Amino acid sequence: MKFFLDTADVGKIKAAVEMGMCDGVTTNPTIIMKSGRGQKEVVQEIAALVPGPVSVEGISEDADGMVKEGTEFAKWAKNIVVKLPMTKEGLKAARILEKKGIKTNVTLVFSANQALLAAKAGASYVSPFVGRLDDVSEDGMQLIADIMDILSNYEFKTEVIVASVRDPVHVMDAARMGAHIATIPPDVFEKLFKHPLTDRGIAQFKEDYAKSKK
Ligand code: E4P
């Protein structure tokens, strides 16, 4: 399973890359805004740090605009993936960009049929948003189970990125379901390492070592 970081925080990305835990990065306009930096500048810095795909999202609403924007993004670095909204225009743009050899990530996916459409359009990645579904009292992880089940019946190249991850249980369930990727916010990534019994065990061993015969 691949871990992407869902952030534009270069320091946190660098630390995770150094641990071999960051296989890629996803951004969106909100994440870029929170970074306080310009999109091109920060994305190029991230793309140079990360060995894997870095998703970048534009704001065009029509396929022509998305293709223009995506073609420009793809010049920023060789590992850029163009994020496209789950609309008819977004899917048209995905098909065109993929034919040009530019990888796409269809985002804002909230149903299994939307994921199926993105796969049929030839997108390299599809991003179902689990946390936002949970927020409206739907079962985000059930959507991942349905998508994995459906895609496993066919030979689509599309990889599923579990997005809008809010807690470590989302990551564990994504892995259990065989999702290809989880894109994880830095605070949730930190929580993956933690268990109170690990901390207590380390403290106990340290204490006992100090008391043992030297
Ligand atoms: C995914 O690519 C998105 O950037 C992200 O996961 C959205 O998460 P949010 O619902 O927490 O904003």
Coordinates of C-alpha atoms and ligand atoms in Angstrom, one line a residue:
M1 CA 0.0 0.0 0.0
K2 CA 1.3 3.4 -0.9
F3 CA 1.1 6.4 1.5
F4 CA 0.7 9.9 0.0
L5 CA 0.8 13.0 2.2
D6 CA -2.2 15.3 1.8
T7 CA -0.4 18.6 2.4
A8 CA 1.9 21.3 1.0
D9 CA 4.0 21.5 4.2
V10 CA 7.5 20.9 2.7
G11 CA 9.1 20.2 6.1
K12 CA 6.6 17.5 7.0
I13 CA 6.9 16.0 3.5
K14 CA 10.7 16.0 3.7
A15 CA 10.7 14.2 7.0
A16 CA 8.3 11.5 5.8
V17 CA 10.3 11.0 2.6
E18 CA 13.5 10.5 4.6
M19 CA 11.7 7.8 6.5
G20 CA 10.7 6.1 3.3
M21 CA 7.0 6.6 4.2
C22 CA 6.0 9.1 1.6
D23 CA 5.2 7.7 -1.9
G24 CA 3.5 10.8 -3.2
V25 CA 1.7 14.0 -2.4
T26 CA -1.8 15.4 -3.1
T27 CA -2.7 19.0 -3.0
N28 CA -5.8 21.1 -3.7
P29 CA -6.5 24.8 -3.8
T30 CA -7.3 24.8 0.0
I31 CA -4.0 23.1 0.9
I32 CA -2.1 25.5 -1.3
M33 CA -3.8 28.5 0.2
K34 CA -2.9 27.2 3.8
S35 CA 0.7 26.9 2.7
G36 CA 0.8 30.7 2.3
R37 CA 2.9 30.2 -0.9
G38 CA 2.4 30.4 -4.6
Q39 CA 1.1 27.1 -6.2
K40 CA 3.9 26.7 -8.8
E41 CA 6.7 27.5 -6.4
V42 CA 5.6 25.1 -3.7
V43 CA 4.5 22.3 -6.0
Q44 CA 7.9 22.4 -7.8
E45 CA 9.7 22.2 -4.5
I46 CA 7.6 19.3 -3.4
A47 CA 8.0 17.5 -6.7
A48 CA 11.8 17.7 -6.4
L49 CA 11.6 16.1 -2.9
V50 CA 9.2 13.3 -3.5
P51 CA 10.0 10.3 -5.6
G52 CA 6.4 9.6 -6.6
P53 CA 3.4 11.5 -8.0
V54 CA 2.4 15.0 -6.9
S55 CA -1.2 15.9 -7.7
V56 CA -2.0 19.5 -8.6
E57 CA -5.5 21.0 -9.1
G58 CA -6.6 23.8 -11.3
I59 CA -9.8 25.8 -11.4
S60 CA -11.0 25.5 -15.0
E61 CA -14.6 24.3 -15.5
D62 CA -14.5 23.3 -19.2
A63 CA -12.4 20.5 -20.7
D64 CA -10.4 22.8 -23.0
G65 CA -9.4 25.0 -20.0
M66 CA -8.5 21.9 -17.9
V67 CA -6.4 20.5 -20.7
K68 CA -4.6 23.8 -21.1
E69 CA -4.0 24.1 -17.4
G70 CA -3.0 20.4 -17.0
T71 CA -0.5 20.7 -19.9
E72 CA 1.1 23.7 -18.2
F73 CA 1.2 21.9 -14.8
A74 CA 2.9 18.9 -16.4
K75 CA 5.8 21.1 -17.5
W76 CA 6.5 22.0 -13.8
A77 CA 8.1 18.5 -13.1
K78 CA 8.1 15.0 -14.5
N79 CA 6.1 13.6 -11.6
I80 CA 3.1 15.9 -11.8
V81 CA -0.4 14.4 -11.8
V82 CA -3.3 16.7 -12.9
K83 CA -6.3 16.6 -10.6
L84 CA -9.6 17.0 -12.4
P85 CA -13.1 17.4 -10.9
M86 CA -15.6 14.5 -11.3
T87 CA -17.7 16.2 -14.0
K88 CA -18.4 15.4 -17.6
E89 CA -15.8 18.0 -18.6
G90 CA -13.3 16.7 -16.1
L91 CA -13.6 13.2 -17.6
K92 CA -13.3 14.5 -21.1
A93 CA -10.1 16.3 -20.0
A94 CA -8.8 13.1 -18.3
R95 CA -9.2 11.2 -21.5
I96 CA -7.3 13.8 -23.5
L97 CA -4.5 14.3 -21.0
E98 CA -4.0 10.6 -20.5
K99 CA -3.7 10.2 -24.3
K100 CA -1.0 12.9 -24.3
G101 CA 0.9 10.9 -21.6
I102 CA -0.1 13.2 -18.7
K103 CA -1.4 11.4 -15.6
T104 CA -4.7 12.4 -14.1
N105 CA -6.4 12.1 -10.7
V106 CA -10.2 12.4 -10.8
T107 CA -11.2 14.1 -7.5
L108 CA -14.3 14.8 -5.5
V109 CA -15.7 11.3 -6.0
F110 CA -18.6 10.4 -3.8
S111 CA -20.2 7.4 -5.5
A112 CA -19.1 4.0 -6.9
N113 CA -20.5 4.9 -10.3
Q114 CA -18.4 8.1 -10.4
A115 CA -15.3 6.0 -9.7
L116 CA -16.3 3.6 -12.5
L117 CA -16.7 6.5 -14.9
A118 CA -13.3 7.8 -14.0
A119 CA -11.7 4.4 -14.6
K120 CA -13.5 4.1 -17.9
A121 CA -12.2 7.6 -18.9
G122 CA -8.7 6.2 -18.4
A123 CA -7.7 8.2 -15.3
S124 CA -4.5 7.0 -13.6
Y125 CA -6.1 7.7 -10.1
V126 CA -9.5 8.2 -8.6
S127 CA -10.0 10.0 -5.3
P128 CA -13.1 9.0 -3.2
F129 CA -13.5 11.4 -0.3
V130 CA -14.3 9.3 2.8
G131 CA -14.2 12.0 5.6
R132 CA -16.6 14.3 3.8
L133 CA -19.1 11.4 3.4
D134 CA -18.8 10.6 7.1
D135 CA -19.5 14.3 7.8
V136 CA -22.9 14.0 6.2
S137 CA -23.8 10.7 8.0
E138 CA -22.8 8.4 5.1
D139 CA -20.3 5.6 5.4
G140 CA -17.1 6.7 3.6
M141 CA -15.3 3.4 4.0
Q142 CA -18.2 1.5 2.6
L143 CA -17.7 3.5 -0.6
I144 CA -14.1 2.3 -0.8
A145 CA -15.2 -1.3 -0.3
D146 CA -17.7 -0.9 -3.1
I147 CA -15.2 0.7 -5.4
M148 CA -12.5 -2.0 -4.7
D149 CA -15.1 -4.7 -5.3
I150 CA -16.2 -3.2 -8.6
L151 CA -12.8 -2.4 -10.0
S152 CA -11.5 -5.9 -9.1
N153 CA -13.9 -7.4 -11.7
Y154 CA -12.1 -5.6 -14.5
E155 CA -8.6 -4.7 -15.8
F156 CA -8.7 -1.0 -15.3
K157 CA -5.3 0.7 -14.7
T158 CA -6.9 3.2 -12.3
E159 CA -5.5 3.2 -8.7
V160 CA -7.8 4.2 -5.8
I161 CA -6.6 7.0 -3.6
V162 CA -8.5 7.0 -0.3
A163 CA -8.9 10.8 0.3
S164 CA -10.3 13.1 2.9
V165 CA -8.8 10.8 5.6
R166 CA -9.6 12.0 9.1
D167 CA -8.2 9.4 11.4
P168 CA -6.0 6.3 11.7
V169 CA -8.9 3.9 11.4
H170 CA -9.5 5.2 7.8
V171 CA -6.0 4.2 7.0
M172 CA -6.3 0.7 8.6
D173 CA -9.6 0.1 6.8
A174 CA -8.2 1.3 3.5
A175 CA -5.3 -1.2 3.9
R176 CA -7.7 -4.0 4.9
M177 CA -9.8 -3.3 1.7
G178 CA -6.7 -3.4 -0.5
A179 CA -7.0 0.3 -1.6
H180 CA -3.9 1.1 -3.5
I181 CA -3.2 4.4 -1.8
A182 CA -4.3 6.5 1.2
T183 CA -3.5 10.2 1.1
I184 CA -3.0 11.2 4.7
P185 CA -2.9 14.6 6.4
P186 CA 0.3 15.1 8.6
D187 CA -1.6 15.0 11.9
V188 CA -3.1 11.6 11.1
F189 CA 0.2 10.3 9.8
E190 CA 1.8 11.2 13.2
K191 CA -0.9 9.2 14.9
L192 CA -0.1 6.1 12.9
F193 CA 3.1 5.7 14.9
K194 CA 1.6 6.0 18.3
H195 CA 0.3 3.6 20.9
P196 CA 0.3 4.3 24.7
L197 CA 1.4 0.8 25.5
T198 CA 4.5 1.3 23.3
D199 CA 5.4 4.5 25.3
R200 CA 4.7 2.7 28.6
G201 CA 6.8 -0.3 27.5
I202 CA 9.8 1.8 26.5
A203 CA 9.6 3.7 29.8
Q204 CA 9.4 0.5 31.8
F205 CA 12.3 -1.1 30.0
K206 CA 14.4 2.0 30.5
E207 CA 13.6 2.1 34.2
D208 CA 14.4 -1.7 34.6
Y209 CA 17.7 -1.3 32.7
A210 CA 18.8 1.4 35.1
K211 CA 18.0 -0.9 38.1
S212 CA 19.7 -4.0 36.7
K213 CA 23.1 -5.2 37.8
K214 CA 25.9 -3.5 35.9
Ligands
E4P1 C1 -7.5 14.7 -1.7 O1 -6.8 14.7 -2.7 C2 -8.0 16.0 -1.0 O2 -6.9 16.9 -1.1 C3 -8.2 15.8 0.4 O3 -8.1 14.5 0.9 C4 -9.5 16.5 0.9 O4 -9.6 16.3 2.3 P1 -10.6 17.1 3.2 O5 -12.0 16.6 3.0 O6 -10.1 16.9 4.6 O7 -10.5 18.6 2.8

